[in-house]
Short mmCIF file of C-alpha atoms in Angstrom, two decimals:
data_model
loop_
_atom_site.label_atom_id
_atom_site.label_comp_id
_atom_site.label_asym_id
_atom_site.label_seq_id
_atom_site.Cartn_x
_atom_site.Cartn_y
_atom_site.Cartn_z
CA MET S 1 210.72 77.10 129.86
CA PRO S 2 208.15 74.78 128.45
CA ARG S 3 205.30 75.93 126.22
CA THR S 4 202.23 76.86 128.21
CA THR S 5 199.49 74.63 126.67
CA THR S 6 196.60 72.92 128.28
CA MET S 7 194.87 69.58 127.62
CA PRO S 8 191.33 69.88 126.39
CA ALA S 9 188.97 69.93 129.36
CA THR S 10 186.64 66.97 128.58
CA THR S 11 186.08 65.86 132.11
CA THR S 12 186.44 67.18 135.65
CA GLY S 13 189.10 65.50 137.76
CA ALA S 14 191.36 62.81 136.34
CA TRP S 15 190.92 61.69 132.74
CA LYS S 16 189.98 58.11 132.22
CA PRO S 17 190.12 56.35 128.79
CA THR S 18 186.43 55.65 128.61
CA TRP S 19 184.13 56.34 125.67
CA SER S 20 180.71 55.66 124.33
CA PRO S 21 179.07 56.61 120.98
CA SER S 22 176.52 58.82 122.70
CA HIS S 23 179.35 61.05 124.02
CA THR S 24 181.14 61.68 120.77
CA SER S 25 182.13 65.33 120.28
CA PRO S 26 181.23 67.06 116.98
CA GLY S 27 183.83 68.41 114.70
CA LEU S 28 186.54 65.82 115.37
CA PRO S 29 189.14 65.18 112.62
CA PRO S 30 188.21 62.43 110.26
CA LEU S 31 187.92 58.81 111.25
CA THR S 32 188.86 56.54 108.35
CA VAL S 33 188.40 52.76 108.11
CA VAL S 34 190.43 51.02 105.42
CA HIS S 35 189.01 47.65 104.35
CA ASP S 36 191.62 45.12 103.23
CA PRO S 37 189.70 41.81 103.35
CA ASN S 38 192.34 39.91 101.36
CA ASP S 39 195.20 41.02 103.59
CA ASP S 40 197.10 42.57 100.68
CA TYR S 41 200.59 43.47 101.91
CA ALA S 42 200.52 46.61 99.82
CA PHE S 43 198.04 48.05 102.24
CA MET S 44 200.37 47.34 105.15
CA ALA S 45 203.44 48.69 103.32
CA ALA S 46 201.64 52.02 102.62
CA ALA S 47 200.72 52.35 106.30
CA LEU S 48 204.25 51.54 107.52
CA ALA S 49 205.70 54.08 104.95
CA ALA S 50 203.32 56.71 106.29
CA HIS S 51 205.06 56.71 109.70
CA THR S 52 206.71 60.13 109.87
CA PRO S 53 206.78 61.43 113.48
CA ALA S 54 208.56 64.56 112.34
CA ARG S 55 205.35 65.56 110.52
CA GLY S 56 203.08 64.55 113.33
CA ARG S 57 202.02 61.14 112.03
CA ILE S 58 202.72 57.71 113.57
CA THR S 59 201.83 54.25 112.47
CA VAL S 60 201.03 51.70 115.24
CA HIS S 61 201.47 47.98 114.61
CA PRO S 62 199.62 46.34 117.55
CA THR S 63 201.42 43.42 119.24
CA PRO S 64 199.75 40.19 117.98
CA VAL S 65 197.27 38.49 120.33
CA ALA S 66 198.11 40.97 123.17
CA SER S 67 194.81 41.46 125.07
CA ALA S 68 195.87 43.12 128.30
CA PRO S 69 194.06 46.49 128.58
CA ALA S 70 197.31 48.44 128.57
CA SER S 71 199.00 46.59 125.69
CA LEU S 72 197.77 48.87 122.95
CA ALA S 73 198.99 51.87 124.99
CA HIS S 74 202.39 50.21 125.13
CA ASP S 75 202.35 49.85 121.34
CA LEU S 76 201.46 53.56 120.90
CA LEU S 77 204.30 54.60 123.21
CA ARG S 78 206.76 52.58 121.29
CA SER S 79 205.45 54.03 118.06
CA MET S 80 206.48 57.47 119.46
CA GLY S 81 209.92 56.14 120.23
CA LYS S 82 209.25 55.59 123.95
CA HIS S 83 210.47 52.24 125.36
CA PHE S 84 210.39 50.46 128.66
CA ALA S 85 213.47 49.24 130.46
CA SER S 86 214.32 45.80 129.07
CA ALA S 87 216.06 44.49 132.16
CA GLY S 88 216.64 45.30 135.76
CA ASN S 89 214.39 46.04 138.65
CA GLU S 90 210.69 45.97 137.69
CA ASP S 91 210.08 49.03 139.81
CA GLY S 92 211.24 51.00 136.79
CA THR S 93 208.10 50.10 134.88
CA TYR S 94 205.62 49.24 137.61
CA TRP S 95 203.25 51.97 136.48
CA SER S 96 202.82 50.69 132.88
CA GLY S 97 200.66 47.76 133.97
CA ASN S 98 198.04 50.20 135.19
CA THR S 99 195.64 50.90 132.29
CA GLU S 100 194.62 54.45 133.16
CA THR S 101 198.27 55.50 133.84
CA ALA S 102 199.54 53.99 130.55
CA TRP S 103 196.82 55.70 128.46
CA ARG S 104 197.48 59.04 130.24
CA ALA S 105 201.13 58.69 129.32
CA VAL S 106 200.07 58.12 125.67
CA ALA S 107 197.78 61.18 125.65
CA ALA S 108 200.42 63.31 127.27
CA TRP S 109 203.14 62.38 124.73
CA ILE S 110 200.77 62.80 121.80
CA SER S 111 200.01 66.35 122.88
CA ALA S 112 203.58 67.43 123.75
CA LEU S 113 205.16 65.78 120.60
CA ARG S 114 202.40 67.34 118.32
CA ILE S 115 201.17 63.98 116.96
CA GLY S 116 198.05 64.71 114.97
CA HIS S 117 197.44 61.54 113.00
CA VAL S 118 197.55 58.02 114.22
CA VAL S 119 197.37 55.01 111.81
CA VAL S 120 196.62 51.64 113.39
CA THR S 121 197.26 48.47 111.42
CA ARG S 122 195.67 45.11 112.17
CA ALA S 123 192.70 46.89 113.70
CA HIS S 124 190.55 43.85 113.04
CA ARG S 125 192.42 42.04 115.75
CA ILE S 126 192.32 44.51 118.66
CA SER S 127 189.81 44.03 121.41
CA SER S 128 186.59 45.91 122.14
CA ARG S 129 188.27 47.51 125.17
CA HIS S 130 191.12 48.71 123.03
CA PHE S 131 188.68 50.36 120.65
CA GLU S 132 187.04 52.10 123.67
CA HIS S 133 190.41 53.46 124.81
CA LEU S 134 191.44 54.43 121.28
CA PHE S 135 188.22 56.42 120.67
CA ALA S 136 188.58 58.10 124.12
CA LEU S 137 192.11 59.15 123.09
CA ARG S 138 190.71 60.52 119.84
CA GLU S 139 188.11 62.54 121.81
CA LEU S 140 190.70 63.96 124.08
CA THR S 141 193.59 64.84 121.75
CA LYS S 142 191.58 65.49 118.51
CA ILE S 143 193.82 63.26 116.48
CA ARG S 144 193.01 62.06 112.99
CA LEU S 145 192.51 58.29 113.29
CA THR S 146 192.92 55.77 110.48
CA LEU S 147 192.18 52.05 111.10
CA LEU S 148 193.29 49.31 108.73
CA CYS S 149 191.24 46.18 108.94
CA HIS S 150 192.90 43.29 107.04
CA GLY S 151 189.91 41.04 107.51
CA PRO S 152 186.25 41.29 108.45
CA LEU S 153 185.29 44.21 110.80
CA PRO S 154 185.22 43.00 114.42
CA PRO S 155 181.73 43.33 116.02
CA ALA S 156 182.86 46.02 118.40
CA LEU S 157 184.05 48.28 115.65
CA ALA S 158 181.06 47.59 113.35
CA THR S 159 178.75 48.49 116.19
CA ALA S 160 180.65 51.72 116.92
CA LEU S 161 180.71 52.79 113.25
CA VAL S 162 176.90 52.78 113.14
CA ALA S 163 177.01 55.83 115.39
CA LEU S 164 180.40 57.38 114.32
CA PRO S 165 180.74 59.51 111.19
CA HIS S 166 183.55 57.90 109.21
CA GLU S 167 184.93 57.36 105.73
CA ALA S 168 185.20 53.73 104.40
CA VAL S 169 188.07 53.11 102.04
CA HIS S 170 188.29 50.05 99.84
CA THR S 171 190.94 50.59 97.17
CA LEU S 172 194.69 50.70 97.44
CA ASP S 173 195.00 54.18 95.96
CA ALA S 174 192.46 55.57 98.40
CA ALA S 175 194.18 53.83 101.25
CA ARG S 176 197.50 55.39 100.34
CA ARG S 177 195.83 58.84 100.38
CA ALA S 178 194.21 58.07 103.75
CA VAL S 179 197.32 56.93 105.58
CA ALA S 180 199.44 59.73 104.18
CA ALA S 181 196.89 62.46 105.03
CA PRO S 182 198.44 65.34 106.87
CA ALA S 183 197.98 65.74 110.64
CA PRO S 184 195.33 68.33 111.61
CA ALA S 185 198.09 70.73 112.70
CA PRO S 186 201.50 69.86 111.33
CA PRO S 187 204.16 70.73 113.92
CA PRO S 188 206.75 73.29 112.90
CA VAL S 189 210.11 71.56 112.74
CA ALA S 190 212.39 74.53 112.76
CA GLY S 191 214.03 75.07 116.17
CA ARG S 192 212.59 71.84 117.68
CA PHE S 193 214.80 69.08 119.06
CA ALA S 194 214.60 66.10 116.71
CA TRP S 195 213.22 63.65 119.26
CA TRP S 196 212.11 61.39 116.44
CA GLU S 197 215.74 60.52 115.67
CA ALA S 198 216.14 58.96 119.16
CA ASN S 199 214.99 55.41 118.24
CA ALA S 200 218.53 54.31 117.42
CA GLN S 201 219.35 54.69 121.10
CA PHE S 202 217.23 51.62 122.05
CA PRO S 203 217.99 48.98 123.09
CA PRO S 204 221.14 50.00 124.92
CA ASP S 205 224.41 48.66 123.70
CA GLU S 206 226.43 46.70 126.17
CA GLY S 207 229.48 48.77 127.20
CA GLU S 208 228.16 51.93 125.58
CA PRO S 209 229.60 55.25 126.95
CA CYS S 210 227.97 56.61 130.01
CA PHE S 211 227.68 59.93 131.92
CA LEU S 212 227.97 61.35 135.39
CA LEU S 213 224.96 63.18 136.74
CA PRO S 214 225.96 66.87 136.47
CA THR S 215 226.68 68.96 139.54
CA ARG S 216 227.29 72.64 139.95
CA ARG S 217 230.94 72.24 139.14
CA ALA S 218 232.17 70.22 136.11
CA PRO S 219 234.40 67.29 137.18
CA GLY S 220 238.07 67.28 136.35
CA ARG S 221 239.80 64.80 134.12
CA GLY S 222 241.09 62.78 137.03
CA HIS S 223 237.60 62.52 138.48
CA ILE S 224 236.18 61.32 135.14
CA GLU S 225 239.01 58.82 134.71
CA ALA S 226 238.36 57.42 138.21
CA ALA S 227 234.64 57.11 137.40
CA ALA S 228 235.47 55.31 134.16
CA ARG S 229 237.56 52.75 136.04
CA ARG S 230 234.83 52.26 138.61
CA LEU S 231 232.10 51.82 136.03
CA GLY S 232 234.15 49.91 133.49
CA ARG S 233 232.94 52.16 130.67
CA VAL S 234 233.96 55.33 128.80
CA VAL S 235 232.55 58.37 130.65
CA LEU S 236 231.63 61.32 128.31
CA PRO S 237 231.71 64.94 129.62
CA LEU S 238 228.60 67.00 130.15
CA PRO S 239 228.32 70.65 130.99
CA ALA S 240 228.00 71.63 134.66
CA ALA S 241 224.46 71.86 135.89
CA GLY S 242 223.02 75.32 135.18
CA ARG S 243 225.36 75.81 132.24
CA PHE S 244 223.73 73.81 129.51
CA PRO S 245 223.51 75.79 126.30
CA PRO S 246 220.08 76.06 124.53
CA GLU S 247 221.33 73.67 121.75
CA PRO S 248 223.20 70.48 122.74
CA ASP S 249 226.83 69.59 121.98
CA GLU S 250 227.51 66.05 120.80
CA PRO S 251 227.70 64.23 124.14
CA THR S 252 224.59 66.06 125.39
CA GLU S 253 222.65 65.17 122.24
CA LEU S 254 223.49 61.48 122.71
CA LEU S 255 222.19 61.72 126.29
CA ALA S 256 219.10 63.62 125.20
CA HIS S 257 218.22 60.89 122.68
CA ARG S 258 218.50 58.33 125.34
CA LEU S 259 216.17 60.35 127.65
CA HIS S 260 213.62 60.53 124.82
CA ALA S 261 213.93 56.85 123.84
CA ARG S 262 214.38 54.96 127.06
CA ILE S 263 211.86 56.51 129.51
CA ALA S 264 208.24 56.05 128.68
CA HIS S 265 206.73 57.74 131.67
CA PRO S 266 206.55 61.54 130.99
CA VAL S 267 207.09 62.69 134.61
CA HIS S 268 210.10 60.41 135.09
CA ALA S 269 211.64 61.67 131.86
CA ALA S 270 211.11 65.35 132.80
CA ALA S 271 212.35 64.93 136.30
CA LEU S 272 215.52 63.24 135.09
CA ALA S 273 216.00 65.94 132.51
CA VAL S 274 215.70 68.74 135.10
CA ARG S 275 218.12 66.83 137.36
CA VAL S 276 220.56 66.77 134.45
CA PHE S 277 220.50 70.37 133.30
CA ALA S 278 219.71 72.01 136.62
CA ALA S 279 220.79 69.57 139.35
CA GLN S 280 217.28 69.92 140.73
CA THR S 281 214.25 67.68 140.92
CA ASP S 282 211.57 70.37 140.49
CA LEU S 283 210.67 73.27 138.27
CA PRO S 284 211.07 76.17 137.85
CA ALA S 285 214.87 75.61 137.64
CA ARG S 286 216.70 78.42 139.37
CA ALA S 287 219.94 79.82 138.19
CA GLY S 288 220.64 81.73 141.32
CA ARG S 289 219.23 84.86 143.02
CA GLY S 290 215.80 83.90 141.93
CA ARG S 291 216.48 83.89 138.19
CA GLU S 292 214.83 81.10 136.21
CA MET S 293 217.15 79.01 134.12
CA GLN S 294 216.54 78.59 130.37
CA THR S 295 215.33 75.09 129.51
CA PRO S 296 217.53 73.50 126.82
CA SER S 297 215.73 72.64 123.58
CA TRP S 298 216.08 68.86 124.14
CA ALA S 299 214.17 69.05 127.45
CA VAL S 300 211.25 71.22 126.35
CA ASP S 301 209.03 68.44 125.03
CA LEU S 302 209.84 66.21 128.01
CA ILE S 303 208.77 68.85 130.45
CA GLU S 304 205.64 69.69 128.49
CA ALA S 305 204.60 66.03 128.42
CA ALA S 306 204.98 65.88 132.24
CA CYS S 307 202.76 68.98 132.56
CA HIS S 308 200.06 67.34 130.33
CA PHE S 309 200.33 64.06 132.41
CA ARG S 310 199.77 65.89 135.68
CA GLN S 311 196.71 67.58 134.19
CA LEU S 312 195.33 64.21 133.08
CA GLU S 313 195.82 62.99 136.68
CA GLY S 314 193.57 65.91 137.78
CA ARG S 315 196.44 67.96 139.09
CA ALA S 316 196.01 71.05 136.90
CA ASP S 317 197.00 73.30 139.80
CA ASN S 318 200.49 71.82 139.78
CA THR S 319 201.38 71.51 136.09
CA ALA S 320 204.61 73.58 136.36
CA THR S 321 206.30 70.93 138.48
CA PRO S 322 207.19 67.38 137.52
CA HIS S 323 206.54 66.39 141.09
CA ILE S 324 208.12 63.16 142.18
CA ARG S 325 206.28 60.98 144.72
CA SER S 326 207.97 58.55 147.03
CA TRP S 327 207.10 55.47 144.95
CA ASP S 328 208.70 57.08 141.84
CA HIS S 329 212.20 57.28 143.28
CA ALA S 330 213.16 53.70 142.43
CA ALA S 331 211.83 54.22 138.91
CA LEU S 332 214.05 57.29 138.53
CA THR S 333 217.03 55.28 139.58
CA GLU S 334 216.17 52.66 137.02
CA ALA S 335 215.58 55.35 134.31
CA ALA S 336 218.94 57.01 135.03
CA HIS S 337 220.81 53.70 134.81
CA ALA S 338 218.96 52.84 131.55
CA CYS S 339 220.22 56.08 130.10
CA GLY S 340 223.77 55.51 131.33
CA LEU S 341 223.63 58.15 134.01
CA TYR S 342 225.46 57.53 137.38
CA GLU S 343 226.32 59.45 140.51
CA HIS S 344 229.83 60.81 140.85
CA GLN S 345 230.50 58.53 143.80
CA ALA S 346 229.32 55.00 144.23
CA PRO S 347 225.92 55.38 145.93
CA ASP S 348 225.05 53.86 149.30
CA PRO S 349 223.44 50.53 148.29
CA LYS S 350 220.56 51.36 150.72
CA ARG S 351 219.65 54.55 148.94
CA HIS S 352 217.89 55.16 145.53
CA PHE S 353 218.13 58.06 143.05
CA ALA S 354 216.53 60.67 145.25
CA ALA S 355 215.43 58.91 148.44
CA SER S 356 214.99 55.41 149.86
CA THR S 357 211.71 53.81 148.97
CA SER S 358 210.09 50.40 148.66
CA ARG S 359 207.38 48.95 146.44
CA SER S 360 205.05 49.07 149.37
CA GLY S 361 204.87 52.80 148.83
CA ARG S 362 203.09 52.44 145.46
CA PRO S 363 199.44 53.44 145.29
CA ALA S 364 197.29 50.39 145.96
CA ALA S 365 195.79 50.55 142.39
CA MET S 366 199.21 50.17 140.88
CA ARG S 367 200.35 47.09 142.93
CA PRO S 368 200.19 43.82 140.99
CA ASP S 369 198.38 42.23 144.00
CA ALA S 370 195.62 44.83 144.05
CA GLY S 371 193.60 43.53 141.11
CA GLY S 372 195.11 45.77 138.42
CA THR S 373 196.80 44.67 135.23
CA PRO S 374 200.14 43.00 136.04
CA ALA S 375 203.43 44.65 135.04
CA PRO S 376 204.64 44.03 131.46
CA GLY S 377 207.18 41.51 132.54
CA ARG S 378 204.37 39.23 133.71
CA ALA S 379 201.51 39.99 131.36
CA ALA S 380 201.62 42.23 128.26
#
């Protein structure tokens, strides 16, 4: 089962990515600002080389001129190897255009994946709102934050630094030390699933092998061959649901890497993982007669991220369950197909992954016509 950890309790109710200098917590890990007024590529090269997720440190290269409030959150997610579906029904990524939801996803993954140091390049180009969200993330997750400014400090950052304890770095040697500084709590690597190796699984390759969603009984060879003809692709075998070993075999590892790389929403990733290894949509996963099923190593971080996300939504009383709401069902169908997961039989075209739904079931704040940030396909 997932590790039992809790997000820092900085607010009551749902966490929102808001921040002001007067509410800065004491004792946070260092904030470092690297000054590179001449835009020397050596500074950038040092920051990119510092990207070592296995050691709890990521480097974020913000998308140029992207000003949508959620765009920096999208860049952070991609830096942790989390990607959005590149094609298909936009229901799969409807949530990502909502600023609060996108930043909660970032915070949940940072906590679950043990990210302790975030390096942001081109910080002189990000907006004042992005600085607010970034400093709010630092307050919540207690990350070490290093900002590289390859030009004059933007007014928003200069104003914030007046009230924020920080270290200013001006030389290349000092910059290299700053970006390579260890995370506050380096994650133990032994025994962990190497989620940071999953980036090679995105974007999907056309015609890549696919999988059948596991059921309680493993399909026979004839069943797999029939599915391969129907799907027009090679179908790789997976263990039967409830019989996944703690460590994955080769086909399961391939699928696990896809689950880590192709699903950016923590709850969607966790729910699909539980559906795969337990043929269930909720936790705790039951093995029969009330016995809890052991969570495979590749699913632990996914489930923990979902628990963190639910806490950040203000649902701390329900953190053990990656609960799926009606408007998430279409997104799960999209996520499953992005990972090459299909039902054993061709599904009824009127049905989705777990239940029929429509976009009208989304929360009003997440609909593109409700005044929120549009979905990535139309904005960021």
